[in-house]
Amino acid sequence: MSGTDDIVIADQTDLIRVRQALRAQARSAGLGLVDETKLITAGSELARNILKYATGSRGRLRVEQVAAGGRRGVRATFTDEGPGIEDVDAALTDGFSTSGSLGLGLPGARRLVDRLTLTSAPRSGTTVVIEKWQR
C-alpha cells in the first residue's frame, strides 16, 4: 500500500489537490473507475463543505489506504474546527439545509461511498470519515 496524503483545505485551489489525492489513492488501492469517481465526487463535496461552513474556511484531509478481509480500500478523513453541526441526523437527511441550499450534499456523499461517519457538536468542529472499498 502507498502512504498517506495530508492536505490543508483553505481555498478553491485545494479542491484540485483533494481530487488528485483521492484519485491517486483509489487507483493505488485498485478501485474501479466507477468507485474511484464516486469517491472523488463525495470527497469534493466534503471539501467544499469545509470551505463553505468551517471557521476561516479551513480544514484538513487525510487520505489513506486500508485493508480488511482480503480487500483494499481508501479512507478519507475531513476535519475542521468550525461551528459544528447541531443536528447530525438532520444534516444527513435529504432536503435539510441551514444555508438555503438543496440539502443534498451530505446525504448524497453518503450514498456514493461504502461508509460515512460524521462526528460533530456545536462549537466543536466536524469530522467526516468516508471509505470506499474494492468490489
Short mmCIF file of N, CA, C and O in Angstrom, two decimals:
data_model
loop_
_atom_site.label_atom_id
_atom_site.label_comp_id
_atom_site.label_asym_id
_atom_site.label_seq_id
_atom_site.Cartn_x
_atom_site.Cartn_y
_atom_site.Cartn_z
N MET A 1 0.83 -1.19 0.00
CA MET A 1 0.00 0.00 0.00
C MET A 1 0.87 1.25 0.00
O MET A 1 1.94 1.25 0.57
N SER A 2 0.37 2.30 -0.62
CA SER A 2 1.08 3.57 -0.63
C SER A 2 0.90 4.28 0.69
O SER A 2 0.10 3.89 1.51
N GLY A 3 1.55 5.38 0.80
CA GLY A 3 1.50 6.17 2.01
C GLY A 3 0.20 6.91 2.20
O GLY A 3 -0.85 6.51 1.70
N THR A 4 0.32 7.95 2.94
CA THR A 4 -0.83 8.76 3.31
C THR A 4 -0.65 10.15 2.75
O THR A 4 0.47 10.65 2.67
N ASP A 5 -1.75 10.75 2.34
CA ASP A 5 -1.73 12.14 1.89
C ASP A 5 -2.43 13.01 2.93
O ASP A 5 -3.53 12.67 3.37
N ASP A 6 -1.78 14.09 3.32
CA ASP A 6 -2.38 15.07 4.21
C ASP A 6 -2.44 16.40 3.47
O ASP A 6 -1.43 16.87 2.96
N ILE A 7 -3.63 16.98 3.43
CA ILE A 7 -3.85 18.20 2.65
C ILE A 7 -4.57 19.24 3.51
O ILE A 7 -5.57 18.92 4.14
N VAL A 8 -4.05 20.44 3.49
CA VAL A 8 -4.76 21.56 4.11
C VAL A 8 -5.76 22.07 3.09
O VAL A 8 -5.41 22.28 1.92
N ILE A 9 -6.98 22.26 3.53
CA ILE A 9 -8.03 22.80 2.67
C ILE A 9 -8.29 24.24 3.13
O ILE A 9 -8.77 24.47 4.24
N ALA A 10 -7.92 25.19 2.27
CA ALA A 10 -8.04 26.59 2.67
C ALA A 10 -8.62 27.48 1.58
O ALA A 10 -9.03 28.61 1.85
N ASP A 11 -8.65 27.00 0.33
CA ASP A 11 -9.27 27.78 -0.73
C ASP A 11 -9.65 26.86 -1.89
O ASP A 11 -9.34 25.67 -1.87
N GLN A 12 -10.30 27.44 -2.89
CA GLN A 12 -10.82 26.65 -4.01
C GLN A 12 -9.75 25.84 -4.73
O GLN A 12 -10.02 24.75 -5.23
N THR A 13 -8.53 26.37 -4.78
CA THR A 13 -7.48 25.64 -5.50
C THR A 13 -7.14 24.32 -4.81
O THR A 13 -6.63 23.40 -5.45
N ASP A 14 -7.42 24.24 -3.52
CA ASP A 14 -7.13 22.99 -2.80
C ASP A 14 -8.08 21.87 -3.21
O ASP A 14 -7.77 20.70 -2.98
N LEU A 15 -9.22 22.21 -3.81
CA LEU A 15 -10.14 21.16 -4.27
C LEU A 15 -9.47 20.28 -5.33
O LEU A 15 -9.72 19.08 -5.38
N ILE A 16 -8.61 20.87 -6.13
CA ILE A 16 -7.89 20.08 -7.14
C ILE A 16 -6.96 19.09 -6.45
O ILE A 16 -6.89 17.92 -6.81
N ARG A 17 -6.25 19.56 -5.44
CA ARG A 17 -5.33 18.66 -4.71
C ARG A 17 -6.11 17.56 -4.00
O ARG A 17 -5.65 16.41 -3.93
N VAL A 18 -7.29 17.88 -3.48
CA VAL A 18 -8.14 16.87 -2.84
C VAL A 18 -8.51 15.79 -3.87
O VAL A 18 -8.35 14.60 -3.62
N ARG A 19 -8.98 16.21 -5.03
CA ARG A 19 -9.37 15.25 -6.07
C ARG A 19 -8.18 14.41 -6.53
O ARG A 19 -8.29 13.20 -6.72
N GLN A 20 -7.03 15.06 -6.71
CA GLN A 20 -5.83 14.33 -7.15
C GLN A 20 -5.41 13.28 -6.12
O GLN A 20 -5.06 12.15 -6.48
N ALA A 21 -5.45 13.65 -4.85
CA ALA A 21 -5.05 12.69 -3.80
C ALA A 21 -6.03 11.52 -3.73
O ALA A 21 -5.61 10.36 -3.61
N LEU A 22 -7.31 11.81 -3.81
CA LEU A 22 -8.31 10.74 -3.78
C LEU A 22 -8.15 9.82 -4.99
O LEU A 22 -8.22 8.59 -4.86
N ARG A 23 -7.93 10.40 -6.16
CA ARG A 23 -7.75 9.60 -7.38
C ARG A 23 -6.51 8.71 -7.26
O ARG A 23 -6.57 7.52 -7.54
N ALA A 24 -5.40 9.28 -6.82
CA ALA A 24 -4.16 8.51 -6.71
C ALA A 24 -4.31 7.35 -5.73
O ALA A 24 -3.90 6.22 -6.02
N GLN A 25 -4.92 7.60 -4.60
CA GLN A 25 -5.09 6.53 -3.60
C GLN A 25 -6.10 5.49 -4.10
O GLN A 25 -5.91 4.29 -3.87
N ALA A 26 -7.15 5.92 -4.77
CA ALA A 26 -8.14 4.97 -5.30
C ALA A 26 -7.49 4.05 -6.34
O ALA A 26 -7.71 2.84 -6.32
N ARG A 27 -6.70 4.61 -7.22
CA ARG A 27 -6.03 3.79 -8.24
C ARG A 27 -5.02 2.85 -7.60
O ARG A 27 -4.92 1.68 -7.97
N SER A 28 -4.28 3.35 -6.64
CA SER A 28 -3.27 2.52 -5.97
C SER A 28 -3.94 1.38 -5.20
O SER A 28 -3.38 0.28 -5.11
N ALA A 29 -5.13 1.63 -4.68
CA ALA A 29 -5.86 0.59 -3.92
C ALA A 29 -6.60 -0.37 -4.84
O ALA A 29 -7.17 -1.35 -4.38
N GLY A 30 -6.62 -0.09 -6.14
CA GLY A 30 -7.25 -0.99 -7.09
C GLY A 30 -8.75 -0.80 -7.25
O GLY A 30 -9.44 -1.71 -7.74
N LEU A 31 -9.28 0.36 -6.88
CA LEU A 31 -10.70 0.62 -7.09
C LEU A 31 -10.96 0.78 -8.58
O LEU A 31 -10.12 1.30 -9.32
N GLY A 32 -12.12 0.35 -9.04
CA GLY A 32 -12.51 0.54 -10.42
C GLY A 32 -12.85 2.00 -10.70
O GLY A 32 -12.99 2.81 -9.77
N LEU A 33 -12.99 2.32 -11.97
CA LEU A 33 -13.24 3.70 -12.37
C LEU A 33 -14.53 4.26 -11.76
O LEU A 33 -14.57 5.41 -11.32
N VAL A 34 -15.58 3.47 -11.71
CA VAL A 34 -16.85 3.94 -11.15
C VAL A 34 -16.69 4.26 -9.67
O VAL A 34 -17.11 5.32 -9.18
N ASP A 35 -16.05 3.35 -8.93
CA ASP A 35 -15.85 3.59 -7.50
C ASP A 35 -14.90 4.75 -7.26
O ASP A 35 -15.08 5.53 -6.33
N GLU A 36 -13.88 4.86 -8.08
CA GLU A 36 -12.95 5.99 -7.99
C GLU A 36 -13.72 7.30 -8.17
O GLU A 36 -13.55 8.25 -7.39
N THR A 37 -14.58 7.35 -9.16
CA THR A 37 -15.34 8.56 -9.44
C THR A 37 -16.30 8.89 -8.29
O THR A 37 -16.45 10.05 -7.90
N LYS A 38 -16.94 7.87 -7.74
CA LYS A 38 -17.83 8.10 -6.60
C LYS A 38 -17.07 8.65 -5.40
O LYS A 38 -17.53 9.57 -4.73
N LEU A 39 -15.89 8.09 -5.14
CA LEU A 39 -15.07 8.56 -4.01
C LEU A 39 -14.67 10.02 -4.22
O LEU A 39 -14.76 10.83 -3.31
N ILE A 40 -14.23 10.35 -5.41
CA ILE A 40 -13.80 11.72 -5.71
C ILE A 40 -14.98 12.69 -5.59
O ILE A 40 -14.85 13.78 -5.04
N THR A 41 -16.13 12.29 -6.09
CA THR A 41 -17.31 13.16 -6.01
C THR A 41 -17.72 13.41 -4.56
O THR A 41 -17.98 14.55 -4.17
N ALA A 42 -17.74 12.35 -3.76
CA ALA A 42 -18.09 12.51 -2.34
C ALA A 42 -17.05 13.38 -1.63
O ALA A 42 -17.41 14.30 -0.87
N GLY A 43 -15.77 13.13 -1.89
CA GLY A 43 -14.72 13.91 -1.25
C GLY A 43 -14.74 15.37 -1.66
O GLY A 43 -14.50 16.26 -0.84
N SER A 44 -15.05 15.63 -2.91
CA SER A 44 -15.14 17.02 -3.37
C SER A 44 -16.25 17.76 -2.64
O SER A 44 -16.10 18.92 -2.25
N GLU A 45 -17.38 17.09 -2.44
CA GLU A 45 -18.49 17.70 -1.71
C GLU A 45 -18.09 18.02 -0.27
O GLU A 45 -18.38 19.10 0.24
N LEU A 46 -17.41 17.09 0.38
CA LEU A 46 -17.00 17.32 1.77
C LEU A 46 -15.96 18.44 1.87
O LEU A 46 -16.00 19.25 2.80
N ALA A 47 -15.06 18.52 0.92
CA ALA A 47 -14.07 19.60 0.91
C ALA A 47 -14.76 20.95 0.68
O ALA A 47 -14.42 21.95 1.32
N ARG A 48 -15.74 20.97 -0.23
CA ARG A 48 -16.49 22.22 -0.46
C ARG A 48 -17.26 22.63 0.81
O ARG A 48 -17.39 23.81 1.11
N ASN A 49 -17.76 21.67 1.56
CA ASN A 49 -18.44 21.99 2.81
C ASN A 49 -17.49 22.68 3.79
O ASN A 49 -17.89 23.60 4.50
N ILE A 50 -16.25 22.23 3.83
CA ILE A 50 -15.26 22.88 4.70
C ILE A 50 -15.09 24.33 4.28
O ILE A 50 -15.11 25.24 5.11
N LEU A 51 -14.93 24.56 2.98
CA LEU A 51 -14.74 25.94 2.50
C LEU A 51 -15.95 26.81 2.79
O LEU A 51 -15.84 28.01 3.02
N LYS A 52 -17.14 26.20 2.77
CA LYS A 52 -18.39 26.96 2.95
C LYS A 52 -18.74 27.18 4.43
O LYS A 52 -19.21 28.25 4.80
N TYR A 53 -18.49 26.19 5.27
CA TYR A 53 -19.02 26.26 6.63
C TYR A 53 -17.97 26.37 7.74
O TYR A 53 -18.28 26.84 8.84
N ALA A 54 -16.75 25.92 7.52
CA ALA A 54 -15.76 25.89 8.61
C ALA A 54 -15.27 27.28 8.96
O ALA A 54 -15.22 28.18 8.11
N THR A 55 -14.85 27.45 10.17
CA THR A 55 -14.29 28.72 10.62
C THR A 55 -13.05 29.05 9.79
O THR A 55 -12.15 28.22 9.66
N GLY A 56 -13.05 30.21 9.20
CA GLY A 56 -11.93 30.62 8.36
C GLY A 56 -11.82 29.81 7.08
O GLY A 56 -10.80 29.86 6.41
N SER A 57 -12.87 29.06 6.77
CA SER A 57 -12.88 28.21 5.56
C SER A 57 -11.68 27.29 5.52
O SER A 57 -11.09 27.04 4.48
N ARG A 58 -11.28 26.76 6.67
CA ARG A 58 -10.09 25.92 6.73
C ARG A 58 -10.40 24.56 7.34
O ARG A 58 -11.20 24.45 8.26
N GLY A 59 -9.73 23.58 6.81
CA GLY A 59 -9.84 22.23 7.34
C GLY A 59 -8.71 21.38 6.81
O GLY A 59 -7.78 21.90 6.18
N ARG A 60 -8.80 20.09 7.08
CA ARG A 60 -7.74 19.17 6.66
C ARG A 60 -8.36 17.91 6.09
O ARG A 60 -9.48 17.52 6.45
N LEU A 61 -7.60 17.29 5.22
CA LEU A 61 -7.96 15.98 4.68
C LEU A 61 -6.79 15.04 4.88
O LEU A 61 -5.64 15.39 4.59
N ARG A 62 -7.09 13.85 5.35
CA ARG A 62 -6.10 12.75 5.39
C ARG A 62 -6.67 11.63 4.54
O ARG A 62 -7.80 11.19 4.78
N VAL A 63 -5.92 11.20 3.56
CA VAL A 63 -6.32 10.10 2.69
C VAL A 63 -5.34 8.96 2.88
O VAL A 63 -4.13 9.17 2.81
N GLU A 64 -5.87 7.77 3.12
CA GLU A 64 -5.01 6.62 3.33
C GLU A 64 -5.67 5.37 2.78
O GLU A 64 -6.88 5.29 2.66
N GLN A 65 -4.83 4.41 2.47
CA GLN A 65 -5.35 3.13 2.04
C GLN A 65 -5.60 2.27 3.27
O GLN A 65 -4.88 2.38 4.27
N VAL A 66 -6.60 1.41 3.16
CA VAL A 66 -6.95 0.50 4.24
C VAL A 66 -7.12 -0.89 3.65
O VAL A 66 -7.31 -1.06 2.44
N ALA A 67 -7.07 -1.90 4.51
CA ALA A 67 -7.26 -3.28 4.08
C ALA A 67 -8.02 -4.03 5.16
O ALA A 67 -7.81 -3.80 6.35
N ALA A 68 -8.90 -4.90 4.72
CA ALA A 68 -9.66 -5.75 5.66
C ALA A 68 -10.31 -6.86 4.86
O ALA A 68 -10.80 -6.63 3.74
N GLY A 69 -10.32 -8.05 5.41
CA GLY A 69 -11.00 -9.17 4.77
C GLY A 69 -10.51 -9.48 3.37
O GLY A 69 -11.30 -9.90 2.53
N GLY A 70 -9.24 -9.25 3.10
CA GLY A 70 -8.68 -9.52 1.79
C GLY A 70 -8.98 -8.47 0.74
O GLY A 70 -8.65 -8.65 -0.43
N ARG A 71 -9.61 -7.38 1.14
CA ARG A 71 -9.90 -6.29 0.19
C ARG A 71 -9.14 -5.04 0.59
O ARG A 71 -8.79 -4.86 1.76
N ARG A 72 -8.93 -4.19 -0.38
CA ARG A 72 -8.29 -2.91 -0.13
C ARG A 72 -9.29 -1.80 -0.39
O ARG A 72 -10.24 -1.96 -1.16
N GLY A 73 -9.04 -0.67 0.23
CA GLY A 73 -9.92 0.46 0.05
C GLY A 73 -9.21 1.76 0.39
O GLY A 73 -8.01 1.78 0.63
N VAL A 74 -9.98 2.82 0.40
CA VAL A 74 -9.47 4.15 0.70
C VAL A 74 -10.33 4.77 1.79
O VAL A 74 -11.56 4.71 1.73
N ARG A 75 -9.66 5.33 2.79
CA ARG A 75 -10.34 6.08 3.84
C ARG A 75 -9.91 7.54 3.73
O ARG A 75 -8.71 7.83 3.63
N ALA A 76 -10.87 8.43 3.74
CA ALA A 76 -10.59 9.87 3.68
C ALA A 76 -11.26 10.53 4.88
O ALA A 76 -12.46 10.37 5.10
N THR A 77 -10.46 11.24 5.65
CA THR A 77 -10.95 11.89 6.87
C THR A 77 -10.87 13.40 6.70
O THR A 77 -9.78 13.96 6.52
N PHE A 78 -12.03 14.05 6.73
CA PHE A 78 -12.13 15.51 6.60
C PHE A 78 -12.40 16.09 7.98
O PHE A 78 -13.36 15.67 8.63
N THR A 79 -11.59 17.04 8.42
CA THR A 79 -11.80 17.65 9.74
C THR A 79 -11.76 19.17 9.63
O THR A 79 -11.05 19.73 8.79
N ASP A 80 -12.53 19.78 10.48
CA ASP A 80 -12.46 21.24 10.60
C ASP A 80 -12.76 21.62 12.04
O ASP A 80 -13.23 20.81 12.83
N GLU A 81 -12.44 22.86 12.36
CA GLU A 81 -12.71 23.38 13.69
C GLU A 81 -13.78 24.45 13.59
O GLU A 81 -13.72 25.46 14.28
N GLY A 82 -14.76 24.19 12.78
CA GLY A 82 -15.83 25.14 12.54
C GLY A 82 -16.88 25.13 13.63
O GLY A 82 -16.66 24.58 14.71
N PRO A 83 -18.02 25.73 13.34
CA PRO A 83 -19.08 25.86 14.35
C PRO A 83 -19.75 24.53 14.70
O PRO A 83 -20.51 24.46 15.67
N GLY A 84 -19.47 23.50 13.94
CA GLY A 84 -20.09 22.20 14.23
C GLY A 84 -21.51 22.12 13.70
O GLY A 84 -22.07 23.09 13.19
N ILE A 85 -22.07 20.93 13.81
CA ILE A 85 -23.42 20.67 13.31
C ILE A 85 -24.31 20.35 14.50
O ILE A 85 -24.02 19.43 15.26
N GLU A 86 -25.36 21.11 14.64
CA GLU A 86 -26.23 20.95 15.81
C GLU A 86 -27.00 19.64 15.77
O GLU A 86 -27.14 18.97 16.79
N ASP A 87 -27.51 19.27 14.60
CA ASP A 87 -28.33 18.05 14.49
C ASP A 87 -27.75 17.19 13.36
O ASP A 87 -28.10 17.38 12.19
N VAL A 88 -26.90 16.25 13.71
CA VAL A 88 -26.22 15.42 12.72
C VAL A 88 -27.22 14.58 11.92
O VAL A 88 -27.10 14.46 10.70
N ASP A 89 -28.20 14.01 12.58
CA ASP A 89 -29.19 13.19 11.86
C ASP A 89 -29.92 14.02 10.81
O ASP A 89 -30.13 13.56 9.69
N ALA A 90 -30.29 15.24 11.16
CA ALA A 90 -30.97 16.10 10.20
C ALA A 90 -30.04 16.46 9.03
O ALA A 90 -30.47 16.48 7.88
N ALA A 91 -28.78 16.72 9.35
CA ALA A 91 -27.82 17.10 8.31
C ALA A 91 -27.62 15.98 7.29
O ALA A 91 -27.25 16.25 6.15
N LEU A 92 -27.86 14.74 7.69
CA LEU A 92 -27.71 13.60 6.79
C LEU A 92 -29.02 13.24 6.09
O LEU A 92 -29.11 12.20 5.44
N THR A 93 -30.02 14.10 6.22
CA THR A 93 -31.33 13.86 5.62
C THR A 93 -31.48 14.71 4.35
O THR A 93 -31.19 15.91 4.38
N ASP A 94 -31.93 14.08 3.27
CA ASP A 94 -32.16 14.83 2.03
C ASP A 94 -33.07 16.02 2.28
O ASP A 94 -34.11 15.91 2.94
N GLY A 95 -32.68 17.16 1.76
CA GLY A 95 -33.50 18.36 1.84
C GLY A 95 -33.23 19.25 3.04
O GLY A 95 -33.71 20.38 3.08
N PHE A 96 -32.44 18.78 4.01
CA PHE A 96 -32.14 19.62 5.17
C PHE A 96 -30.99 20.56 4.83
O PHE A 96 -29.96 20.13 4.31
N SER A 97 -31.16 21.83 5.12
CA SER A 97 -30.11 22.80 4.86
C SER A 97 -30.21 23.96 5.83
O SER A 97 -31.30 24.39 6.18
N THR A 98 -29.06 24.45 6.27
CA THR A 98 -29.03 25.67 7.09
C THR A 98 -28.59 26.87 6.26
O THR A 98 -28.54 27.98 6.78
N SER A 99 -28.30 26.62 4.98
CA SER A 99 -27.78 27.72 4.15
C SER A 99 -28.65 28.04 2.94
O SER A 99 -28.25 28.84 2.11
N GLY A 100 -29.79 27.38 2.85
CA GLY A 100 -30.65 27.65 1.71
C GLY A 100 -30.31 26.82 0.48
O GLY A 100 -30.87 27.03 -0.58
N SER A 101 -29.38 25.87 0.63
CA SER A 101 -29.04 25.00 -0.50
C SER A 101 -30.12 23.92 -0.64
O SER A 101 -31.09 23.88 0.12
N LEU A 102 -29.93 23.01 -1.60
CA LEU A 102 -30.89 21.92 -1.78
C LEU A 102 -30.81 20.87 -0.68
O LEU A 102 -31.68 20.02 -0.56
N GLY A 103 -29.75 20.91 0.11
CA GLY A 103 -29.61 19.95 1.20
C GLY A 103 -29.35 18.53 0.73
O GLY A 103 -29.81 17.56 1.34
N LEU A 104 -28.57 18.40 -0.33
CA LEU A 104 -28.30 17.08 -0.88
C LEU A 104 -26.83 16.67 -0.74
O LEU A 104 -26.47 15.55 -1.07
N GLY A 105 -25.99 17.57 -0.23
CA GLY A 105 -24.56 17.30 -0.20
C GLY A 105 -24.16 16.14 0.70
O GLY A 105 -23.60 15.15 0.23
N LEU A 106 -24.42 16.24 1.98
CA LEU A 106 -24.01 15.17 2.90
C LEU A 106 -24.74 13.86 2.61
O LEU A 106 -24.09 12.82 2.53
N PRO A 107 -26.07 13.88 2.46
CA PRO A 107 -26.72 12.59 2.17
C PRO A 107 -26.29 12.03 0.82
O PRO A 107 -26.17 10.81 0.65
N GLY A 108 -26.01 12.89 -0.13
CA GLY A 108 -25.53 12.42 -1.43
C GLY A 108 -24.15 11.80 -1.32
O GLY A 108 -23.88 10.75 -1.91
N ALA A 109 -23.27 12.44 -0.55
CA ALA A 109 -21.94 11.87 -0.34
C ALA A 109 -22.06 10.50 0.33
O ALA A 109 -21.35 9.56 -0.04
N ARG A 110 -22.96 10.38 1.28
CA ARG A 110 -23.12 9.10 1.98
C ARG A 110 -23.54 7.99 1.02
O ARG A 110 -23.10 6.85 1.14
N ARG A 111 -24.40 8.34 0.05
CA ARG A 111 -24.85 7.32 -0.91
C ARG A 111 -23.73 6.86 -1.86
O ARG A 111 -23.78 5.77 -2.40
N LEU A 112 -22.73 7.71 -2.05
CA LEU A 112 -21.66 7.40 -3.00
C LEU A 112 -20.56 6.50 -2.45
O LEU A 112 -19.77 5.95 -3.20
N VAL A 113 -20.49 6.40 -1.13
CA VAL A 113 -19.39 5.63 -0.53
C VAL A 113 -19.94 4.42 0.21
O VAL A 113 -21.15 4.28 0.40
N ASP A 114 -19.04 3.55 0.63
CA ASP A 114 -19.46 2.36 1.36
C ASP A 114 -19.74 2.67 2.83
O ASP A 114 -20.52 1.98 3.47
N ARG A 115 -19.09 3.69 3.34
CA ARG A 115 -19.28 4.04 4.75
C ARG A 115 -19.01 5.53 4.93
O ARG A 115 -18.03 6.05 4.39
N LEU A 116 -19.87 6.17 5.70
CA LEU A 116 -19.67 7.58 6.07
C LEU A 116 -20.02 7.72 7.53
O LEU A 116 -21.11 7.31 7.95
N THR A 117 -19.09 8.25 8.32
CA THR A 117 -19.39 8.57 9.71
C THR A 117 -19.15 10.06 9.91
O THR A 117 -18.19 10.62 9.38
N LEU A 118 -20.03 10.67 10.66
CA LEU A 118 -19.95 12.10 10.89
C LEU A 118 -20.00 12.34 12.39
O LEU A 118 -20.92 11.90 13.06
N THR A 119 -18.98 13.03 12.89
CA THR A 119 -18.91 13.37 14.30
C THR A 119 -18.86 14.88 14.41
O THR A 119 -17.99 15.52 13.81
N SER A 120 -19.78 15.45 15.17
CA SER A 120 -19.80 16.90 15.29
C SER A 120 -20.65 17.31 16.49
O SER A 120 -21.50 16.55 16.95
N ALA A 121 -20.39 18.48 16.97
CA ALA A 121 -21.19 19.08 18.02
C ALA A 121 -21.01 20.59 17.90
O ALA A 121 -19.99 21.06 17.40
N PRO A 122 -22.00 21.34 18.34
CA PRO A 122 -21.87 22.80 18.25
C PRO A 122 -20.57 23.29 18.90
O PRO A 122 -20.21 22.86 19.99
N ARG A 123 -19.88 24.16 18.18
CA ARG A 123 -18.61 24.79 18.61
C ARG A 123 -17.46 23.80 18.78
O ARG A 123 -16.46 24.13 19.41
N SER A 124 -17.60 22.59 18.27
CA SER A 124 -16.55 21.58 18.42
C SER A 124 -16.00 21.08 17.10
O SER A 124 -15.24 20.12 17.08
N GLY A 125 -16.38 21.70 16.01
CA GLY A 125 -15.88 21.26 14.71
C GLY A 125 -16.58 20.01 14.23
O GLY A 125 -17.49 19.49 14.87
N THR A 126 -16.12 19.54 13.08
CA THR A 126 -16.76 18.39 12.44
C THR A 126 -15.68 17.49 11.86
O THR A 126 -14.69 17.96 11.31
N THR A 127 -15.91 16.20 11.98
CA THR A 127 -15.07 15.20 11.33
C THR A 127 -15.96 14.27 10.53
O THR A 127 -16.93 13.72 11.08
N VAL A 128 -15.67 14.12 9.27
CA VAL A 128 -16.39 13.20 8.39
C VAL A 128 -15.38 12.21 7.83
O VAL A 128 -14.37 12.61 7.25
N VAL A 129 -15.67 10.93 8.01
CA VAL A 129 -14.80 9.87 7.50
C VAL A 129 -15.59 9.08 6.46
O VAL A 129 -16.71 8.64 6.73
N ILE A 130 -15.00 8.95 5.27
CA ILE A 130 -15.63 8.14 4.23
C ILE A 130 -14.68 7.01 3.84
O ILE A 130 -13.47 7.15 3.92
N GLU A 131 -15.28 5.90 3.43
CA GLU A 131 -14.49 4.77 2.95
C GLU A 131 -15.12 4.21 1.68
O GLU A 131 -16.35 4.16 1.55
N LYS A 132 -14.26 3.81 0.77
CA LYS A 132 -14.69 3.14 -0.46
C LYS A 132 -13.79 1.93 -0.65
O LYS A 132 -12.57 2.04 -0.52
N TRP A 133 -14.40 0.77 -0.94
CA TRP A 133 -13.68 -0.49 -0.98
C TRP A 133 -13.72 -1.10 -2.38
O TRP A 133 -14.65 -0.86 -3.15
N GLN A 134 -12.72 -1.95 -2.66
CA GLN A 134 -12.69 -2.72 -3.91
C GLN A 134 -13.94 -3.59 -3.98
O GLN A 134 -14.43 -4.06 -2.97
N ARG A 135 -14.41 -3.85 -5.20
CA ARG A 135 -15.54 -4.76 -5.41
C ARG A 135 -15.03 -6.14 -5.70
O ARG A 135 -13.99 -6.36 -6.19
#
